Amino acid sequence: MAVIKVKKVCLIGHDSLREKLVETLQKKGVLHIANLRKELSETELEDIVKKFKPDSTEVDLTLSKVNFILEFLSGFEKKKGGFLSNFTGEKVEVKFSEFECIRDKINSEGVYEECENLGNLISAIDTKLSKLKTAREELRPWLALDIKFEDIGETKKTILSIGQVSMANFDKLKRELQEVALESSLNLINKDSQFAYILIIFLKDISNDVYQTLSKYGFQPSSFENFSNLSKKEMAEIDKQICQLQKEKEAIIKKAKSMVSLKPDTIILKNYLENVKNRVKIQLNFAKTEKVFMLEGWVKEGDLKRFKEETLKLSDEIDLTFTDPKEEENPPVMLKNNKWFAPFEIVTKLYGYPKYWELDPTTYFAPFFVVFFGLCIGDVGYGLVLTLLCLLLIKKFSANEMMKNFSLLLIYGGIASMVVGALTGSWFTIEVESLPLVLRRMIILEPLKDPVKYLVFCFILGFTHLLYGVVLEMYDNIKNGRLAEGIFREGGKLIFLPGVAILVIKMLVGSGESPALLLTVLPVAKWMAVIGTGLIVWFTEPGAKSIFGRIANGVYGLYGMTSFIGDTISYSRLMALGMATFLIGWGINIIGGIAKDMIPFVGFIVMAIILVAGHLFNLVINLISAFVHPARLQYVEFFGKFFEGGGRPFKPFAIETKDLAFKKSELSKDASICG
């Protein structure tokens, strides 16, 4: 319901207590540590502050080795979970006592050396296999060669040479060799679509003529210096080596797979080391002399007593000072809402945290967000499907707080969609005339039959939303002591805007068709517009130095009221999105019906596929719009009336566990965990 109150803390202690204090603060997780080092770096203490440089070299080295282990073992792990698990991630369950002692449980250095050794062996084998497979492919065209490779070359009088020439030049080469070198023999060993693989035997005396002819037709000699036997025997030897290396690799992989069981403990160790590193990094915010260190931070008022007791338990030589935040300061912000409104904090945080002195807008926009969401989907069937899917998500990922809250938010939207769908006659976007009588009697308004009424309803809802924002600005001003602005300026808007709205409606309706009620309130509306104008002009800037400046600012503030026209029109998107959902779904139903009638035998199956796939697609596409556009109406139209934002989140220095889930029954009472 509000921003949690905090106190500013200044702590000074002897340097011998620093490491132990940091460890205690991390376990307690109640202190948001400020960057005192940055503040003091702009004072005469700059030189002293710069000398203090916490060193994380050792833990960084160990952490890099642990990350290598995890990366190595991940390559041999069976993939678990489905599509959603890739987004939510699997967490390792661990007792807090095991987490604290994990360094004693696993020999990270030994495991690292073993993984590195296995990795090097696999790389070496892969390199050898690659070379052997390349040699195998090079030998393949020469399997029909019945001469040993060691015999290819020069004898006393002859030369034996093997190589390849393009198939286009083979016949030409053969004819020309017969003409210029009768004492030569060209033998075709093999061929494929591109090359002819040949053996040439010729006398040394005519070698120049032969070489010139071969060069002319693009002959490429082949060399097998590493082979001596027949090509078939060399191929058999290569296959034997490949088989042996693959067996060796399989044995190494089997050993690596046996080490996958170490991964959970390694993940725990990684998280532990990251927290150790955080203890070093957080000290960069401290100020330190040779014997004394100092830190500043913020603690929630509810945790003040606990923080003081736990800190002074370390030593009574620690000095603690607590002060209230000053107006010029920007304390960190933590939102506190009950379980019904907590899911809507997601929407608030996407925009930004409120400043410490501002209202938390979460509970104020939540009802409107749900209604807007329901209007954008506006179908009973879609709302029901969305609600059931989100209930399944909560059941499957109950440990993931973010997923749980987001699912709850969508459940609220799904319920609102069912209500809107029932009141507007949309049940899986089936035509209203096809619905049972009992469902048709629930309809209050049909958007397709009365689009103007539906549009007017959206405008009225939007205008009410905007006025509510003015009321909140009024409350915020009064709460913070700005009575003139709160009561008279914002009060003037609440008088002026409805009055002008009635006058505009009268102008649009015309004198001949005006309802009696409108004619009755018309004189009141005129006075509301006049009085509201005066209040806005005079109290927009009550602190102005001159009357001229005050009036000028007031006139500008009055001009700003014209923005309400555009803001109100912006709510027409609710009608457009709701009708788009229905019309797309209606089209899908028509296509499904046509498929059933026109396709014999399997028409019903085709229709079912079209309906399921089409409606799921329609739901997903419009679900995005149903979240984005209501959020946009809060951010731009509603928040602009009273909310500034720009606060920074309250982030207590605590144990962070990205990949772990502590067993609650075993969780230390002294520890605070940030998941």
PDB file of N, CA, C and O in Angstrom, residues 10 51 85 133 146 169 185 286 313 384 414 476 520 537 555 562 610 617 623 633 644:
ATOM      1  N   CYS A  10      24.965   5.350   9.508  1.00  0.00           N
ATOM      2  CA  CYS A  10      26.400   5.612   9.363  1.00  0.00           C
ATOM      3  C   CYS A  10      27.123   4.697  10.350  1.00  0.00           C
ATOM      4  O   CYS A  10      26.837   4.722  11.554  1.00  0.00           O
ATOM      5  N   LYS A  51      43.433   4.967  -1.816  1.00  0.00           N
ATOM      6  CA  LYS A  51      44.445   3.975  -1.429  1.00  0.00           C
ATOM      7  C   LYS A  51      43.833   2.613  -1.121  1.00  0.00           C
ATOM      8  O   LYS A  51      44.511   1.593  -1.197  1.00  0.00           O
ATOM      9  N   SER A  85      11.033 -24.437 -19.334  1.00  0.00           N
ATOM     10  CA  SER A  85      12.184 -24.574 -18.444  1.00  0.00           C
ATOM     11  C   SER A  85      13.378 -23.789 -18.951  1.00  0.00           C
ATOM     12  O   SER A  85      14.237 -23.359 -18.170  1.00  0.00           O
ATOM     13  N   LYS A 133      40.302 -38.791 -41.118  1.00  0.00           N
ATOM     14  CA  LYS A 133      39.143 -38.760 -42.018  1.00  0.00           C
ATOM     15  C   LYS A 133      39.461 -38.001 -43.302  1.00  0.00           C
ATOM     16  O   LYS A 133      38.985 -38.367 -44.383  1.00  0.00           O
ATOM     17  N   ASP A 146      46.719 -50.744 -57.765  1.00  0.00           N
ATOM     18  CA  ASP A 146      47.347 -51.983 -57.291  1.00  0.00           C
ATOM     19  C   ASP A 146      48.866 -51.852 -57.192  1.00  0.00           C
ATOM     20  O   ASP A 146      49.604 -52.829 -57.317  1.00  0.00           O
ATOM     21  N   ASN A 169      39.239 -32.612 -69.679  1.00  0.00           N
ATOM     22  CA  ASN A 169      40.552 -32.644 -70.340  1.00  0.00           C
ATOM     23  C   ASN A 169      41.150 -34.047 -70.435  1.00  0.00           C
ATOM     24  O   ASN A 169      42.224 -34.225 -71.013  1.00  0.00           O
ATOM     25  N   SER A 185      52.515 -44.500 -70.547  1.00  0.00           N
ATOM     26  CA  SER A 185      51.266 -45.254 -70.332  1.00  0.00           C
ATOM     27  C   SER A 185      50.374 -44.472 -69.367  1.00  0.00           C
ATOM     28  O   SER A 185      50.792 -44.145 -68.248  1.00  0.00           O
ATOM     29  N   PHE A 286      33.077   1.516   0.626  1.00  0.00           N
ATOM     30  CA  PHE A 286      33.500   1.947   1.955  1.00  0.00           C
ATOM     31  C   PHE A 286      34.562   3.040   1.855  1.00  0.00           C
ATOM     32  O   PHE A 286      35.261   3.172   0.850  1.00  0.00           O
ATOM     33  N   LYS A 313      26.647  -7.047  18.208  1.00  0.00           N
ATOM     34  CA  LYS A 313      27.030  -8.355  18.740  1.00  0.00           C
ATOM     35  C   LYS A 313      28.470  -8.693  18.354  1.00  0.00           C
ATOM     36  O   LYS A 313      29.166  -9.422  19.066  1.00  0.00           O
ATOM     37  N   LEU A 384     -11.131 -17.767 -19.891  1.00  0.00           N
ATOM     38  CA  LEU A 384     -11.088 -19.049 -19.179  1.00  0.00           C
ATOM     39  C   LEU A 384      -9.800 -19.804 -19.505  1.00  0.00           C
ATOM     40  O   LEU A 384      -9.130 -20.332 -18.603  1.00  0.00           O
ATOM     41  N   GLY A 414      -7.670 -12.494 -16.894  1.00  0.00           N
ATOM     42  CA  GLY A 414      -8.525 -13.537 -17.463  1.00  0.00           C
ATOM     43  C   GLY A 414      -9.921 -13.500 -16.877  1.00  0.00           C
ATOM     44  O   GLY A 414     -10.923 -13.638 -17.599  1.00  0.00           O
ATOM     45  N   ASP A 476      -1.565  13.798  -2.625  1.00  0.00           N
ATOM     46  CA  ASP A 476      -0.117  13.809  -2.447  1.00  0.00           C
ATOM     47  C   ASP A 476       0.368  15.192  -2.021  1.00  0.00           C
ATOM     48  O   ASP A 476       1.249  15.321  -1.163  1.00  0.00           O
ATOM     49  N   THR A 520     -30.650  20.626 -17.233  1.00  0.00           N
ATOM     50  CA  THR A 520     -30.742  20.998 -15.820  1.00  0.00           C
ATOM     51  C   THR A 520     -29.372  21.345 -15.248  1.00  0.00           C
ATOM     52  O   THR A 520     -29.226  22.323 -14.496  1.00  0.00           O
ATOM     53  N   VAL A 537      -5.844  29.275 -12.568  1.00  0.00           N
ATOM     54  CA  VAL A 537      -4.986  30.411 -12.933  1.00  0.00           C
ATOM     55  C   VAL A 537      -4.274  30.976 -11.703  1.00  0.00           C
ATOM     56  O   VAL A 537      -3.073  31.267 -11.739  1.00  0.00           O
ATOM     57  N   VAL A 555      -2.155  30.894 -16.522  1.00  0.00           N
ATOM     58  CA  VAL A 555      -2.729  30.782 -17.863  1.00  0.00           C
ATOM     59  C   VAL A 555      -2.109  29.599 -18.602  1.00  0.00           C
ATOM     60  O   VAL A 555      -2.798  28.847 -19.301  1.00  0.00           O
ATOM     61  N   THR A 562      -5.949  21.356 -21.904  1.00  0.00           N
ATOM     62  CA  THR A 562      -6.358  20.837 -23.215  1.00  0.00           C
ATOM     63  C   THR A 562      -5.813  19.428 -23.460  1.00  0.00           C
ATOM     64  O   THR A 562      -6.338  18.698 -24.313  1.00  0.00           O
ATOM     65  N   ILE A 610      -8.020 -25.946 -37.262  1.00  0.00           N
ATOM     66  CA  ILE A 610      -8.104 -24.510 -37.564  1.00  0.00           C
ATOM     67  C   ILE A 610      -8.583 -23.728 -36.349  1.00  0.00           C
ATOM     68  O   ILE A 610      -8.033 -22.675 -35.996  1.00  0.00           O
ATOM     69  N   PHE A 617      -3.635 -18.598 -31.523  1.00  0.00           N
ATOM     70  CA  PHE A 617      -2.890 -17.491 -32.132  1.00  0.00           C
ATOM     71  C   PHE A 617      -3.545 -16.152 -31.795  1.00  0.00           C
ATOM     72  O   PHE A 617      -2.876 -15.183 -31.409  1.00  0.00           O
ATOM     73  N   LEU A 623      -3.200 -11.017 -26.358  1.00  0.00           N
ATOM     74  CA  LEU A 623      -2.717 -10.991 -24.979  1.00  0.00           C
ATOM     75  C   LEU A 623      -1.591  -9.970 -24.831  1.00  0.00           C
ATOM     76  O   LEU A 623      -1.507  -9.246 -23.827  1.00  0.00           O
ATOM     77  N   LEU A 633      -1.669   3.165 -20.995  1.00  0.00           N
ATOM     78  CA  LEU A 633      -2.642   4.121 -20.473  1.00  0.00           C
ATOM     79  C   LEU A 633      -2.297   4.536 -19.042  1.00  0.00           C
ATOM     80  O   LEU A 633      -2.557   5.684 -18.645  1.00  0.00           O
ATOM     81  N   GLU A 644       5.641  11.027 -10.678  1.00  0.00           N
ATOM     82  CA  GLU A 644       6.886  11.442 -11.335  1.00  0.00           C
ATOM     83  C   GLU A 644       7.837  10.272 -11.549  1.00  0.00           C
ATOM     84  O   GLU A 644       8.422  10.098 -12.609  1.00  0.00           O
TER      85      GLU A 644
END
